[in-house]
XYZ file of C-alpha atoms in Angstrom:
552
model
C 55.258 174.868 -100.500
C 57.432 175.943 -103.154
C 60.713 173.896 -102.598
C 58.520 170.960 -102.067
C 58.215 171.530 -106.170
C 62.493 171.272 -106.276
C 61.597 167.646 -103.829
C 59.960 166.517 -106.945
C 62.445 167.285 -109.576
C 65.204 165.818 -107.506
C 64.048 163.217 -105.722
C 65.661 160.573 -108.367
C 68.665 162.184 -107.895
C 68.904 162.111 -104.564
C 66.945 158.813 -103.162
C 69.892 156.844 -102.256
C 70.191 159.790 -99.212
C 66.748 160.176 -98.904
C 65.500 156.527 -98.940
C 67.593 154.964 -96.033
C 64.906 153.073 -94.525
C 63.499 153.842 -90.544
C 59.816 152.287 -91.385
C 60.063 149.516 -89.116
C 62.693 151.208 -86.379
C 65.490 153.343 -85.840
C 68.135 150.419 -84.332
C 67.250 148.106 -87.189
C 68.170 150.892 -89.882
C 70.162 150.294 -92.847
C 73.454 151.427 -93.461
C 73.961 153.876 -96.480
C 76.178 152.828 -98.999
C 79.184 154.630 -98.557
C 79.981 154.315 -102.001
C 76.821 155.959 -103.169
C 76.769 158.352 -100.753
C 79.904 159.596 -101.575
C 78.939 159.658 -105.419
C 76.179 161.696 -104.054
C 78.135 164.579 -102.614
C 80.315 165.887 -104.844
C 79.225 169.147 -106.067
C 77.598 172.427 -104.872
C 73.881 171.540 -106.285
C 74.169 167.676 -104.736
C 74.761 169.160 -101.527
C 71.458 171.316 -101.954
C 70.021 168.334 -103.057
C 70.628 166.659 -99.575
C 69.207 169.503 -97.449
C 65.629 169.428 -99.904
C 65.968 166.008 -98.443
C 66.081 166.310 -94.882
C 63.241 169.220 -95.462
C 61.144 166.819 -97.237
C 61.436 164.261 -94.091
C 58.804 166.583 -92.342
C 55.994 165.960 -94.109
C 54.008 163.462 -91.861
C 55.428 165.435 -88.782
C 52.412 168.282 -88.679
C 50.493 164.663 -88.581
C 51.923 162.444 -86.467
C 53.366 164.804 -83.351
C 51.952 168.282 -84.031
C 48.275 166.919 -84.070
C 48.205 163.491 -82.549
C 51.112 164.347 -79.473
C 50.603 167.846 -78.370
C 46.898 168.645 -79.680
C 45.038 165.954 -78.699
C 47.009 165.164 -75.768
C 46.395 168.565 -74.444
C 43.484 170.492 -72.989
C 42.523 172.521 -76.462
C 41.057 168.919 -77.594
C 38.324 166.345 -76.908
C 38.569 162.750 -78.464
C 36.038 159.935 -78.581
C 37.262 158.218 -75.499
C 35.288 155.067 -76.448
C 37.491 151.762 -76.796
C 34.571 150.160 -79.151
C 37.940 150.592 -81.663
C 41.533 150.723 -81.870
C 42.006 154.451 -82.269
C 45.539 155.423 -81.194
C 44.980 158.829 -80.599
C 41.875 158.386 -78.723
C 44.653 156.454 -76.357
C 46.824 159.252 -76.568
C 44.045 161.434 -75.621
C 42.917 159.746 -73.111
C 46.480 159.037 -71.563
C 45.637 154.814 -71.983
C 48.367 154.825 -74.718
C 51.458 152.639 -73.999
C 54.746 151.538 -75.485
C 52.829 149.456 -78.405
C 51.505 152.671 -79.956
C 52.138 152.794 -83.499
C 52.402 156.569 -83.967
C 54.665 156.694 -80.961
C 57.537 154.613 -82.885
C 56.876 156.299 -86.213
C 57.607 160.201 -84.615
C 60.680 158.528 -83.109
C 61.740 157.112 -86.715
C 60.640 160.570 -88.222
C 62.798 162.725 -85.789
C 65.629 160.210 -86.323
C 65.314 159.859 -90.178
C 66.295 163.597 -90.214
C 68.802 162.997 -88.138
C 71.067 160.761 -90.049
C 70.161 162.157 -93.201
C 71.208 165.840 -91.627
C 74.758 163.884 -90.042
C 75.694 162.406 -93.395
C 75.082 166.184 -94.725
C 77.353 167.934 -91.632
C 79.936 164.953 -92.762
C 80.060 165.460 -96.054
C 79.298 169.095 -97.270
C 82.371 170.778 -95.731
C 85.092 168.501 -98.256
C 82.922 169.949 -101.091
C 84.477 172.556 -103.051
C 82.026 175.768 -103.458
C 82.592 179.523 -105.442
C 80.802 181.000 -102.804
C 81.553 180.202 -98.429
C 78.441 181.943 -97.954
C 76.494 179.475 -99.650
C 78.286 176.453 -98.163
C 77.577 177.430 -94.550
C 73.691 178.343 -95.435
C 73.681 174.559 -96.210
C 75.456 173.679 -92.881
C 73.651 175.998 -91.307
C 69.910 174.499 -92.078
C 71.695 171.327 -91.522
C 72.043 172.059 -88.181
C 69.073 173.773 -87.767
C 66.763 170.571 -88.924
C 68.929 168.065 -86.749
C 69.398 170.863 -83.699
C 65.361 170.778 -84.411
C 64.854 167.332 -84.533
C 66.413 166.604 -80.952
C 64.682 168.942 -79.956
C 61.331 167.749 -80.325
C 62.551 164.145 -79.495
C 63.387 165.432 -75.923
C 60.249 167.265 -75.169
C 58.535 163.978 -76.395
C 60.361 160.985 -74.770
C 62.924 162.224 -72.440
C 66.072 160.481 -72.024
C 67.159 159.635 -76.095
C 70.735 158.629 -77.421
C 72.310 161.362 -79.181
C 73.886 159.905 -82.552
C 75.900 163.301 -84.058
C 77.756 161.404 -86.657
C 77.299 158.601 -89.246
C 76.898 155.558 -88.125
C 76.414 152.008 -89.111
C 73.428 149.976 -87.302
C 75.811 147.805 -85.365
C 77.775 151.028 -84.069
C 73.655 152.828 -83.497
C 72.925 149.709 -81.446
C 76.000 150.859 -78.637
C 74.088 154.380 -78.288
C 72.894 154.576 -74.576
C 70.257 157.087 -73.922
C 71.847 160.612 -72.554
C 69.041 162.764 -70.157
C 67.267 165.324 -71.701
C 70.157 168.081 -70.161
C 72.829 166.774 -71.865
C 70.967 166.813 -74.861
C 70.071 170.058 -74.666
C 73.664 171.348 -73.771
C 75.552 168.856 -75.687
C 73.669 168.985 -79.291
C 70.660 171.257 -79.153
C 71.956 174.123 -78.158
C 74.980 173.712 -79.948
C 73.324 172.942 -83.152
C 70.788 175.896 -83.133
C 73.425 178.064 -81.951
C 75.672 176.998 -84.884
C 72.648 177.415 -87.246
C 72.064 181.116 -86.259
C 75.317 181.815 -86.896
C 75.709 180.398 -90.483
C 72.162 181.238 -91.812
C 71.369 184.326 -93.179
C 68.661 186.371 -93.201
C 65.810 185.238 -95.460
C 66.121 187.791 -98.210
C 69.868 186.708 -98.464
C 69.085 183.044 -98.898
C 70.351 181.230 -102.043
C 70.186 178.295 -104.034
C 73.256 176.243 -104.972
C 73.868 178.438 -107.998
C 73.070 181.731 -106.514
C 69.771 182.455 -107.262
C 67.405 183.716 -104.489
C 65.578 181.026 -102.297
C 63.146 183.473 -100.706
C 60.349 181.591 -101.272
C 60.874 178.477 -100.877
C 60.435 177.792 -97.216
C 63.618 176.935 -95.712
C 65.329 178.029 -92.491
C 66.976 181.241 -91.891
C 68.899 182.985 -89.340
C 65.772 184.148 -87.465
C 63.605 181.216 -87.700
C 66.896 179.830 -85.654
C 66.747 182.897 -83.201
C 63.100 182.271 -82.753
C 63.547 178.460 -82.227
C 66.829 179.312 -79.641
C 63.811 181.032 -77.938
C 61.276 178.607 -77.393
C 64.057 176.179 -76.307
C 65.400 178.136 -73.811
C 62.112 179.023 -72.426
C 61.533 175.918 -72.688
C 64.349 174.841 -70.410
C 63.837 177.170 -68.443
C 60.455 175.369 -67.427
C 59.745 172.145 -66.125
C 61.208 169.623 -66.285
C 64.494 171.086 -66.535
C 63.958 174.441 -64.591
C 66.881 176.029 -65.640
C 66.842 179.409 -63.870
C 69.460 180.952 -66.091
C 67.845 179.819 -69.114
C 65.085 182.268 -69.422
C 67.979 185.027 -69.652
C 68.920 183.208 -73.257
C 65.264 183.166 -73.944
C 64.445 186.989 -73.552
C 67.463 187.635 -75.699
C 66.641 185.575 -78.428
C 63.160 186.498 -78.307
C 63.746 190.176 -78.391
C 66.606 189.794 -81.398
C 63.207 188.341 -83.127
C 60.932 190.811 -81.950
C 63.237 193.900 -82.873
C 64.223 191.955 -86.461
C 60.162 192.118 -86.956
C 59.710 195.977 -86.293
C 62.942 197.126 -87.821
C 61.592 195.505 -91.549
C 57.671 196.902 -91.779
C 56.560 194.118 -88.961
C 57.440 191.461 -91.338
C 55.854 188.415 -89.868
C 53.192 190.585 -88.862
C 49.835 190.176 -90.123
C 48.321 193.922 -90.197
C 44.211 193.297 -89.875
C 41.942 190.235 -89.140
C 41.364 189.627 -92.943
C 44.987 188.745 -93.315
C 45.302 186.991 -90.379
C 42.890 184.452 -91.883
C 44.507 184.334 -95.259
C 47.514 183.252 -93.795
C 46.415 179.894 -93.920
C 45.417 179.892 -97.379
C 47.399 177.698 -99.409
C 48.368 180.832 -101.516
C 50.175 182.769 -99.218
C 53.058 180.514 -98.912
C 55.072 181.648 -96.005
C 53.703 185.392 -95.608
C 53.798 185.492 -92.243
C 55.608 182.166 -91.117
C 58.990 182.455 -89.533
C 58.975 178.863 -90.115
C 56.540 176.255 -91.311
C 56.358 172.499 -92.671
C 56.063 173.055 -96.415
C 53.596 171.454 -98.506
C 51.934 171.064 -101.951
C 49.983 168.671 -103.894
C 50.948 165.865 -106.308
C 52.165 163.319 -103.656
C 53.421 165.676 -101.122
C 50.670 167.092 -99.374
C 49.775 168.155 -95.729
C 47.903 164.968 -94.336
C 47.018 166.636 -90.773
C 43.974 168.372 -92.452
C 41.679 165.228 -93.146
C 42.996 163.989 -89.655
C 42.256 167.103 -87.926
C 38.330 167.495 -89.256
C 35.374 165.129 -88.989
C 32.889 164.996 -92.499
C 32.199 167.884 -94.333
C 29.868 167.847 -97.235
C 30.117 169.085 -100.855
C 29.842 172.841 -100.725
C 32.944 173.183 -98.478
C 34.784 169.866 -100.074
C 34.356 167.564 -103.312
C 37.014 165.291 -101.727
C 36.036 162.362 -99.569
C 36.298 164.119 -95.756
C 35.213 161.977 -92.846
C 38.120 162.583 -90.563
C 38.234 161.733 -86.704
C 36.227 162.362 -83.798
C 38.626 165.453 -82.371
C 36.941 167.900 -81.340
C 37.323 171.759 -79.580
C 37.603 170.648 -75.396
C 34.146 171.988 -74.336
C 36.007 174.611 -71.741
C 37.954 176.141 -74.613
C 34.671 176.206 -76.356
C 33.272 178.261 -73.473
C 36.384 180.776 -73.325
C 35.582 181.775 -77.295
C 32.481 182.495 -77.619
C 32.913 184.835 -74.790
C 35.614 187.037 -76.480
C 34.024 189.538 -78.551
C 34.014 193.200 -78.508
C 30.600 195.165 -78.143
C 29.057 191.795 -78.778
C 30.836 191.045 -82.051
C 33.083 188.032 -82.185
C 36.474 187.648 -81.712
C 37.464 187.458 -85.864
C 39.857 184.360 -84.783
C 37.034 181.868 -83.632
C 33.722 181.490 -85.902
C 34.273 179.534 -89.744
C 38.295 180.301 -89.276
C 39.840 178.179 -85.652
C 36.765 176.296 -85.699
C 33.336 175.117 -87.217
C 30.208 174.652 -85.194
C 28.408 172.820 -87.583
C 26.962 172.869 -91.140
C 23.277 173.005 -92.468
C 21.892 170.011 -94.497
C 22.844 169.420 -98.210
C 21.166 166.972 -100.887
C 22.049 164.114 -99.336
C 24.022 165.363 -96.648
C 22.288 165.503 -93.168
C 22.939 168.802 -91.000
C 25.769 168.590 -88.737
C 24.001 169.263 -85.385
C 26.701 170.349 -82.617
C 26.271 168.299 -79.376
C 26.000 170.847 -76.321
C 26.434 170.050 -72.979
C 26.509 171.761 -69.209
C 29.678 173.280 -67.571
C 31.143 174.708 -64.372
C 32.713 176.802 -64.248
C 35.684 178.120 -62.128
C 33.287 180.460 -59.717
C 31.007 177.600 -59.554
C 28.169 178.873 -61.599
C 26.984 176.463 -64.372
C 26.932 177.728 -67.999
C 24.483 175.572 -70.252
C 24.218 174.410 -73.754
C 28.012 174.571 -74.722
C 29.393 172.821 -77.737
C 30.755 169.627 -77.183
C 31.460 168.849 -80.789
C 32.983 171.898 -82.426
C 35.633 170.843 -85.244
C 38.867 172.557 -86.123
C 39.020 174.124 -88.926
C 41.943 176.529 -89.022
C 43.866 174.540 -91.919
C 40.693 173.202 -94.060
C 40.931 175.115 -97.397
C 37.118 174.444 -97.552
C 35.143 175.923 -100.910
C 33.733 177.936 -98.517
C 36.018 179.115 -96.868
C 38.365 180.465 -99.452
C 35.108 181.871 -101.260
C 34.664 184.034 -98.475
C 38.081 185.472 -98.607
C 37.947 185.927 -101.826
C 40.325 182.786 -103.473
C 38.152 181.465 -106.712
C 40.492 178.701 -107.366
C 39.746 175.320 -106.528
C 43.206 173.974 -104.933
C 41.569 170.216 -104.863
C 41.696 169.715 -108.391
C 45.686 169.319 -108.251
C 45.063 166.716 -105.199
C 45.635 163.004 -105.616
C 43.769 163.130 -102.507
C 42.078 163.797 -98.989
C 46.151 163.582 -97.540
C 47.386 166.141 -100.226
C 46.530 169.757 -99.510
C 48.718 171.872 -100.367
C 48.549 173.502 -96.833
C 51.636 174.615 -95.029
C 52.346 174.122 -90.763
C 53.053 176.862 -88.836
C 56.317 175.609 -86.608
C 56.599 178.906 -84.948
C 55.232 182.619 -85.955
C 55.529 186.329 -84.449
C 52.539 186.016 -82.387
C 54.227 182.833 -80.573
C 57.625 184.988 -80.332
C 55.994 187.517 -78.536
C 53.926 186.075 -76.199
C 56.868 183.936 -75.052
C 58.373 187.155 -74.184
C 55.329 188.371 -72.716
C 55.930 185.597 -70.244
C 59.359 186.517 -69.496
C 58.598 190.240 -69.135
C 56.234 188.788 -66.153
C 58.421 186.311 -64.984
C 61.776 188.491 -65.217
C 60.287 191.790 -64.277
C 56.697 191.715 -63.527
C 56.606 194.052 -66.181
C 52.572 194.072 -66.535
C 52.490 196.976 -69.189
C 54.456 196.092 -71.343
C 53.422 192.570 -71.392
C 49.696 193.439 -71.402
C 50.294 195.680 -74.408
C 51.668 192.703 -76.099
C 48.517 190.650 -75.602
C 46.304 193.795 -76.340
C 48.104 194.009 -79.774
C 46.670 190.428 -80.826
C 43.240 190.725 -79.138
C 42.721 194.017 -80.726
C 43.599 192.881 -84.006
C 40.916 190.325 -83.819
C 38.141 192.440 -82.612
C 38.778 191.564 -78.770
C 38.192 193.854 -76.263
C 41.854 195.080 -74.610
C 42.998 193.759 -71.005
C 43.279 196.706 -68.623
C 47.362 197.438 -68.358
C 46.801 197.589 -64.449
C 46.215 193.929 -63.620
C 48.166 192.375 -60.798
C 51.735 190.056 -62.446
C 49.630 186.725 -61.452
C 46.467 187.831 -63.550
C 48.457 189.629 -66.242
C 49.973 185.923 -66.787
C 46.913 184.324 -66.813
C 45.929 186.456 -69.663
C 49.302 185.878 -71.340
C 48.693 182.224 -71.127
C 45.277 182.276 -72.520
C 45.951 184.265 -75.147
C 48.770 181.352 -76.283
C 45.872 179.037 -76.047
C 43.719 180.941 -78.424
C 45.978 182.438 -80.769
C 47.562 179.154 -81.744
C 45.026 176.185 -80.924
C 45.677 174.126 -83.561
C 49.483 174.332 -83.647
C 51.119 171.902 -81.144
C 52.053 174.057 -79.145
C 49.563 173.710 -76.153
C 50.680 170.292 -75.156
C 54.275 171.849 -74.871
C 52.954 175.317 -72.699
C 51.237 173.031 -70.322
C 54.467 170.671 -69.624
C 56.848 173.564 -69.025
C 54.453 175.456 -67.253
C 53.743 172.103 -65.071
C 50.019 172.844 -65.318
C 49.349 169.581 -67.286
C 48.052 167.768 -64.988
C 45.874 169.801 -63.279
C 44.600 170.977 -66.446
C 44.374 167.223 -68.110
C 42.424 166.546 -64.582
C 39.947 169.197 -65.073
C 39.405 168.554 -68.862
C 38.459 164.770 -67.638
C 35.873 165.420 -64.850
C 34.131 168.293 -66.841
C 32.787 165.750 -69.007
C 31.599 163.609 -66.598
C 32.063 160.120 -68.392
C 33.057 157.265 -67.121
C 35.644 156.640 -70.515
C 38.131 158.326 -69.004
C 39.908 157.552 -66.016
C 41.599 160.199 -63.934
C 44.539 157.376 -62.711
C 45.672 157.253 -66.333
C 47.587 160.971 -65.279
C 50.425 159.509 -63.849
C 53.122 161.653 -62.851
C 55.938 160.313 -65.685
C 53.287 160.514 -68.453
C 54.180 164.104 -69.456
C 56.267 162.094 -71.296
C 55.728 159.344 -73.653
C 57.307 155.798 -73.761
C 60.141 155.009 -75.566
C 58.443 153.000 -78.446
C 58.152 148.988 -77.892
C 59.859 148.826 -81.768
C 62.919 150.532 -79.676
C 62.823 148.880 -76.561
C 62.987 145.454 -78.327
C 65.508 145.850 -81.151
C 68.376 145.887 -78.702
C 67.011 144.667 -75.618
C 68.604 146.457 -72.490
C 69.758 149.020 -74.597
C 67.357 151.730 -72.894
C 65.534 152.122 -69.713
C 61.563 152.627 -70.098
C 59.977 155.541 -68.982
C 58.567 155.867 -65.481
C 54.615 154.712 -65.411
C 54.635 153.007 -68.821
C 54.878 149.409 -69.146
């Protein structure tokens, strides 16, 4: 949140970079002045300037893919599937959603937006003179981080994207065939990350443009780009790539992370279940991140959190809260109240993940949770499970930071129900670890040590521990779950089930446990672990790219 304050201060300086325009779509962009730009880049602290930039083109990102393409399209959420009203991710939920979604071309402009504005950094940045190299490549190096970032998440989303790695004006943009998602990943993903680990430092070593310490403000460091060099080699890995020499990469990185953690006091490590929920408390900015979306309020808030809840009434929030209809998938439901230890609750799960319901306020009707029957996978039937539980992991509710002890009331700095200053976890220790939890499996069938990994976590929370002699194939399926669990919430599921190549099933089952004749099993077409390349893209330079398969 912190060095979303230094967005504020510099944004006039800097809005010729950070205002080139993708609103309406990424061919039709214009081109920057050059001679402004150049004006722009000339010393040390307008370089710095730049990167706050690309940082602050994240903002509607924990939003617009994070909730709407990975949460709700995966089996940790339940939308309204009604079509009484256009509500796009109700589509994307529901896997009706086509080219002519909205959200679908603003991610693609978000990703893309960081893109050029990190290219015209790369470009520039090295012809600027600076006292200290150090400091110069910490700017390349988040540089490449955000844009090695950026394609990233573009490939897992649509696929086969053009790969534009320098400045460019629109007319040279609109020559850009797509390149398949391997060549991006060889050609500019890993590259990028790979550069970016090798120019960051270490957090504690980070620095602003005239050598103070930028600890605390949120940006990339050497092992948020180990961590991230992780997850994308697992992720290739996986399908649809299935790279078998990939997960190699993976269980390095991952273990450079892992040994990083334990060799400085388990930083990243969040010691009991008290802490664990503080962590998304506005006030602990970054405690136990290795990377998140920064936010604050005045204008620069985290607008996922109104999205991400349904109505709450005054004692939790004096802001105006009515939200969507997203809801806890009823299965996942079923799975949490079940973990407990000696009948006591898993810490993770009741008034922290998610919210059963509320009782009635003056003028403010109880929130009575929906239940319904479910099957389960031995074929008995378990009654009376929530159908309508909310997340609630992110909502700084009155009530919730009451009960952790936090007497000030954050909303009082809001301009309003987008603002909380809230940050997104993009990737944390628990997430490290179980991805090499997977890989000790995978690589080794190493059950101990992978079980002791998932014991760790469950314990923590009040969970009773997995027995260390399961068989590889069960010790996975505990691995896996405890990825759904520990992160619902943090688009991340969507991505697990694609790489896995359990989406469909799982979509599959998610749709005929409910029953309902609003969703339609044929909507799970084979190509639709990906998502269309956006209409607005298709029809700015028509021919350019090829659609999809099974999207019109």
């Amino acid at each position: 949140m912190k060095y979303l304050n230094k967005i504020k201060r510099l944004s006039l300086l800097t809005g010729i970079i950070l205002l080139t325009s993708c609103s309406n779509d990424f061919l039709n962009v214009s081109p920057n002045n050059q001679l402004q730009v150049d004006n722009s880049y000339k010393t040390p602290k307008q370089a710095e300037q730049a990167i706050v930039g690309i940082y602050s083109n994240l903002r509607p990102l924990s939003n617009d893919e994070f909730l709407y393409l990975s949460e709700v399209r995966s089996d940790n959420a339940w939308v309204n599937p009604k079509t009484d009203g256009l509500r796009e991710y109700s589509e994307i939920g529901t896997f009706r959603a086509g080219s002519d979604i909205t959200t679908f071309n603003a991610v693609w402009n978000e990703w893309y937006k960081v893109i050029l504005d990190a290219n015209t950094a790369l470009d520039k940045i090295p012809n600027i003179t600076f006292t200290s190299d150090a400091i110069k490549n910490q700017f390349l190096g988040e540089a490449y981080f955000l844009r090695g970032w950026a394609y990233f998440e573009l490939v897992r989303l649509f696929g086969n994207i053009p790969i534009i790695d320098k400045p460019m004006s629109a007319e040279q943009v609109k020559k850009v065939k797509q390149s398949n998602a391997v060549t991006v990943y060889k050609n500019i993903i890993i590259p990028d990350m790979s550069k970016a680990e090798l120019l960051l430092p270490v957090s504690t070593n980070m620095k602003t443009a005239d050598g103070a310490s930028a600890t605390t403000f949120g940006r990339a460091d050497q092992i948020a780009a180990k961590a991230m060099l992780g997850r994308i080699y697992l992720t290739m890995s996986g399908f649809p790539v299935n790279d078998p020499t990939a997960q190699d990469s993976a269980e390095v990185k991952l273990k450079g992370v892992i040994d990083y953690s334990s060799a400085n006091g388990n930083k990243y490590w969040a010691p009991d279940s008290t802490e664990w929920k503080k962590q998304w408390i506005s006030e602990n900015n970054n405690k136990y991140s290795i990377f998140a979306i920064q936010y604050r309020s005045g204008g620069t808030g985290n607008m996922a959190i109104f999205n991400f809840s349904p109505a709450l009434p005054p004692t939790y929030t004096t802001l105006r809260i009515f939200g969507n209809q997203i809801y806890i998938n009823k299965s996942l439901m079923y799975t949490m109240s079940q973990l407990n230890s000696a009948g006591k609750p898993d810490s993770r799960i009741y008034n922290s993940t998610i919210l059963t319901g509320y009782a009635a306020e003056k003028n403010w009707p109880v929130y009575s949770n929906l239940t319904d029957a479910l099957t389960l996978p031995d074929g008995t039937v378990a009654n009376s499970v929530y159908t309508n539980t909310m997340y609630y992991k992110y909502t700084n509710s009155l009530r919730k930071r009451a009960a952790l002890g936090y007497t000030t009331n954050i909303e009082t700095g809001m301009k309003d129900y987008n603002d909380w200053p809230v940050n997104y976890p993009v990737i944390r220790i628990e997430d490290v670890e179980l991805m090499y939890a997977e890989v000790l499996l995978n690589k080794y069938g190493n059950v101990i040590n992978a079980i002791n990994i998932v014991n760790k976590i469950r314990v923590r929370a009040g969970s009773d521990p997995y027995s260390t002699s399961l068989s590889v194939s069960d010790a996975m399926v505990a691995v896996r779950l405890e990825r759904q669990i520990e992160l619902c919430g943090e688009g991340v599921r969507w991505f697990d089930l694609v790489r896995w190549n359990t989406w469909k099933k799982a979509i599959t089952d998610k749709f005929v446990s409910y029953n309902t004749t609003d969703v339609d099993v044929s909507n799970i077409k084979d190509g639709r672990y990906l998502y269309p390349i956006p209409l607005n893209q298709m029809q700015a330079e028509p021919g350019l790219y090829v659609q999809n398969p099974d999207y019109y």
